[in-house]
Structures are given as C-alpha cells and as structure tokens.
Short mmCIF file of C-alpha atoms in Angstrom, two decimals:
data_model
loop_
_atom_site.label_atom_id
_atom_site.label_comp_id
_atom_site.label_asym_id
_atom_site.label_seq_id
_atom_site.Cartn_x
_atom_site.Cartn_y
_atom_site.Cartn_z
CA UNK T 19 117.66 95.44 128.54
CA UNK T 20 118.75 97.94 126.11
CA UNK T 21 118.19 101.39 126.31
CA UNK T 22 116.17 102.84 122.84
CA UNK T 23 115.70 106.39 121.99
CA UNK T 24 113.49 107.41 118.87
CA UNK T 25 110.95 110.09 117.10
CA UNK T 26 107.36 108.83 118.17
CA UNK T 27 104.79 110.66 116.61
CA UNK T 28 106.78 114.09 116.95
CA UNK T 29 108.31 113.44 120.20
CA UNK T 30 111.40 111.90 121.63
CA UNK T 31 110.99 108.75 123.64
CA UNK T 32 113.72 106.85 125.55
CA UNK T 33 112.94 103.45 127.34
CA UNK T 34 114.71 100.56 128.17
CA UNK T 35 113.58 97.84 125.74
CA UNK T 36 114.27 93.86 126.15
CA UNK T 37 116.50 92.75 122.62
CA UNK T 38 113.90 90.57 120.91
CA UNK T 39 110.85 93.12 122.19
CA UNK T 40 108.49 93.88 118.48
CA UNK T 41 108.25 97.46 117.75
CA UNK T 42 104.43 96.39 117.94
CA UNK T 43 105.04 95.51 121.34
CA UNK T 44 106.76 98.50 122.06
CA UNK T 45 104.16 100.88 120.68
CA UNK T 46 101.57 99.43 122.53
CA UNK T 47 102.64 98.01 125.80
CA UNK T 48 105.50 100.41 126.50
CA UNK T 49 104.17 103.99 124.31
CA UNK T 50 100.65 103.66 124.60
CA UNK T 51 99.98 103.60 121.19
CA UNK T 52 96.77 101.32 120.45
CA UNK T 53 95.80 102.21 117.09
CA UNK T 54 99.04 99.63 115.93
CA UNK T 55 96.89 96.91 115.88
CA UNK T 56 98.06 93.11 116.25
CA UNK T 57 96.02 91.00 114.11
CA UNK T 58 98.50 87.94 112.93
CA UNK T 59 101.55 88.09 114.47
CA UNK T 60 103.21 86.84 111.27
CA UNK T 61 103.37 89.97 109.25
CA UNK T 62 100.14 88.93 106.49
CA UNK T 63 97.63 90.85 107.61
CA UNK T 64 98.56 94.31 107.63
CA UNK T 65 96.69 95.89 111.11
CA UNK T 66 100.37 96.50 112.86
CA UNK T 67 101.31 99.04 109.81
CA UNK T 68 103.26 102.31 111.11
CA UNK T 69 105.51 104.52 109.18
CA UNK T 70 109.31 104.33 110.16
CA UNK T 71 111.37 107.36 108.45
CA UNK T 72 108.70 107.56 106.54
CA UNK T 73 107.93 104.01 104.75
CA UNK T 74 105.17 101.70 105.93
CA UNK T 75 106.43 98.36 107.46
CA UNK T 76 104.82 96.12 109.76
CA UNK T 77 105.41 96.27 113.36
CA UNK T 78 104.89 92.78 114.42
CA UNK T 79 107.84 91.99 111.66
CA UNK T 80 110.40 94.61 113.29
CA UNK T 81 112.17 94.68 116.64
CA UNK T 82 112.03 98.09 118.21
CA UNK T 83 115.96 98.36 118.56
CA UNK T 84 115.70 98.47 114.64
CA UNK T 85 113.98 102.00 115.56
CA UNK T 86 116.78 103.48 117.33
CA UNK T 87 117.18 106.90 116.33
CA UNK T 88 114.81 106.85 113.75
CA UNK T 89 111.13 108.60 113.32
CA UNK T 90 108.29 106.31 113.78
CA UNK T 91 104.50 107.55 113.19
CA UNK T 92 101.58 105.78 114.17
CA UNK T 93 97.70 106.28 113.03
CA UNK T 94 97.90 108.62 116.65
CA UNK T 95 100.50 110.77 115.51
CA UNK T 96 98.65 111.97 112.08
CA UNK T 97 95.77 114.46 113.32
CA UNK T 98 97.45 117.77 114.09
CA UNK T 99 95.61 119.93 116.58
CA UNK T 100 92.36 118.00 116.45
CA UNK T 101 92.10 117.89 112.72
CA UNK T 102 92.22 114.62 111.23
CA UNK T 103 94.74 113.54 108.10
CA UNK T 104 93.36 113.92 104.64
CA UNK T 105 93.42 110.00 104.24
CA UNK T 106 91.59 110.01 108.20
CA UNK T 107 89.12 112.43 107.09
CA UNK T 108 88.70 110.57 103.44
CA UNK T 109 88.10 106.79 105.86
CA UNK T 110 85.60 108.88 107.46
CA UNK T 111 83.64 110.67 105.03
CA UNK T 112 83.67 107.53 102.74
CA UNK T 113 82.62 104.85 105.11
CA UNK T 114 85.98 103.19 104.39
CA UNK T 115 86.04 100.86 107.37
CA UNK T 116 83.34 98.72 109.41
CA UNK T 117 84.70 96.94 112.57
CA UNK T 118 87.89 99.21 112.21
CA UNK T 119 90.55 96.55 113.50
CA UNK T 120 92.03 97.31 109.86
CA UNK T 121 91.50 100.83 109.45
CA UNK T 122 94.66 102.03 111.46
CA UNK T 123 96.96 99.88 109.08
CA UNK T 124 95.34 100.24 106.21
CA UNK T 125 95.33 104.73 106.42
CA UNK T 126 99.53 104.48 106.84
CA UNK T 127 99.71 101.94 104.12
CA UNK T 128 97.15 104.43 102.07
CA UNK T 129 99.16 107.36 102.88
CA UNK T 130 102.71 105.65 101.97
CA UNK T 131 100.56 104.61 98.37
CA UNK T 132 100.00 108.45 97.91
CA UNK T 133 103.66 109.15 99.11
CA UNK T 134 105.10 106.53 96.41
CA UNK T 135 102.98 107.16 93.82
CA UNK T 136 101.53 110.66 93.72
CA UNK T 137 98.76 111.55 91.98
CA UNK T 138 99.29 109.10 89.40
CA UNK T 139 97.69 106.32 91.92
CA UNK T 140 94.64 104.62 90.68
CA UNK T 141 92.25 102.07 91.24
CA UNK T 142 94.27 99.08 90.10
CA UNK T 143 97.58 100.48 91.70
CA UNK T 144 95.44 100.76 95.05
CA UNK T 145 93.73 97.42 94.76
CA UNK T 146 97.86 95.57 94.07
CA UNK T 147 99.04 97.64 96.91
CA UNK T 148 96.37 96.68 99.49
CA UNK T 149 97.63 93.02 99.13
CA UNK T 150 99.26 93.04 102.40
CA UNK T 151 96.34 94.73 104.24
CA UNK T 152 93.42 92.04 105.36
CA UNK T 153 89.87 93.37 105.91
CA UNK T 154 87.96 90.66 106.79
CA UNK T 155 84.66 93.16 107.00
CA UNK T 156 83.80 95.35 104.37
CA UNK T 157 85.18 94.13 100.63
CA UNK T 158 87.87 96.70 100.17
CA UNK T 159 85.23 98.50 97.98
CA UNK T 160 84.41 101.46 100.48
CA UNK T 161 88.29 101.70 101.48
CA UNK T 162 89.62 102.01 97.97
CA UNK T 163 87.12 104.66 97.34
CA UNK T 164 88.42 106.10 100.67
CA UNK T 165 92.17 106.26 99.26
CA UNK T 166 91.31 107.73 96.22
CA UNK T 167 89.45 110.39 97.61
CA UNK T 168 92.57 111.06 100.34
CA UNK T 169 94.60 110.78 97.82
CA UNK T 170 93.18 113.71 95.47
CA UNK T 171 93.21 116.05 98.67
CA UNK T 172 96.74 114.85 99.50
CA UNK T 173 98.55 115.78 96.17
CA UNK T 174 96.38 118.73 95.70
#
C-alpha cells in the first residue's frame, strides 16, 4: 500500500492506495465518486472520463498513484452551490443523454472540447472529438447539440 494525496473535486484527499489500484477504482470504491462510470475497462468507450490538472483522460487507463499531488475533477465536482455547469445545464435543457451511463464522460470530455478549442468549436470539431466517447442510446445528435449550446454559454 502506498499512501496518495491529491485535489478531488476542490478538496484534499489522502488514502492509502494498493500500486496497480485504477484511478477509476479509486474514485469510486475508495472517494465515493459514482458519476466516473466503468463501461469497458479498456479505455474505448469513454464513460470513466475525469479531468486531471485539467485535461480529460480516462480513468480506467490511469493508476491513481499517477494522481499524486495533482487536481482531479469528476462530473460531482462541477455544480457549485447547487447550480449545475454550463455544459450540465446545456445536457439538461437539450435532452443530450437517454440512459445516462455516458453522460458523465461525455460533459468532461465536452467541457475539455470548449477548454481546447474555444469558441471556435463546431459541429464537425465536436463530432471528431466525441470519437472516444460511446453512446450506445441516443445517436450523438441530441448531445452534440448539447455541447454546442454549453459551449456558447461557456466562452461567453
């Protein structure tokens, strides 16, 4: 066991961790944190997405020691004080999700679209970017609309 320390969702969490534990794992057997979805366990389908420092990755494809010191968000730690994200709130108003096994991963890989590419982001950009996210529900047209729409209201 190894002792980790990190940023989770705006607060400092130490635990001791096994060396080959997932950051997946982590989040949601050790942290709590069920929105980080595991859908594939072999880092194609997108559900496990969190932001680390920042950047989307997938959680199934990262060990949580890789975390140490570092700031990890999940889809828990976005709403501040009961108000939802602008790319939540867009998912919502837009009817961008169905089941909503997806949703979680796709909103941090949305948001980290909008961080990368501003308000330059379009359709086509969206649709290349969403390659790593699998939605096995809805036909991605709902959600794309949904990023757009977050996205305008995020670079605002």
């Amino acid at each position: 066991m190894t002792r980790l320390t990190l940023e989770l969702n705006g607060r400092m969490v130490t635990d001791d961790v096994e060396d080959r534990t997932l950051l997946v794992d982590f989040l949601r057997a050790r942290q709590g944190q069920t929105g980080t979805h595991v859908g594939c366990d072999t880092s194609q389908c997108g559900a496990c997405v969190v932001h680390v420092d920042g950047v989307s990755v997938k959680s199934c494809n990262m060990l949580a020691l890789q975390c140490a010191g570092r700031k990890v968000t999940t889809v828990e730690g976005l709403a501040q004080d009961g108000v939802l994200h602008p790319m939540q709130q867009a998912f919502h108003d837009n009817h961008g999700l169905q089941c909503g096994f997806c949703t979680p991963g796709m909103i941090m890989s949305a948001i980290d679209m909008v961080e990368r590419h501003g308000p330059a982001l379009d359709e086509a950009t969206v649709r290349h970017d969403l390659e790593g996210n699998i939605c096995r529900c809805t036909g991605y047209e709902n959600i794309v609309k949904a990023i757009l729409v977050g996205a305008k209201v995020m670079t605002a």
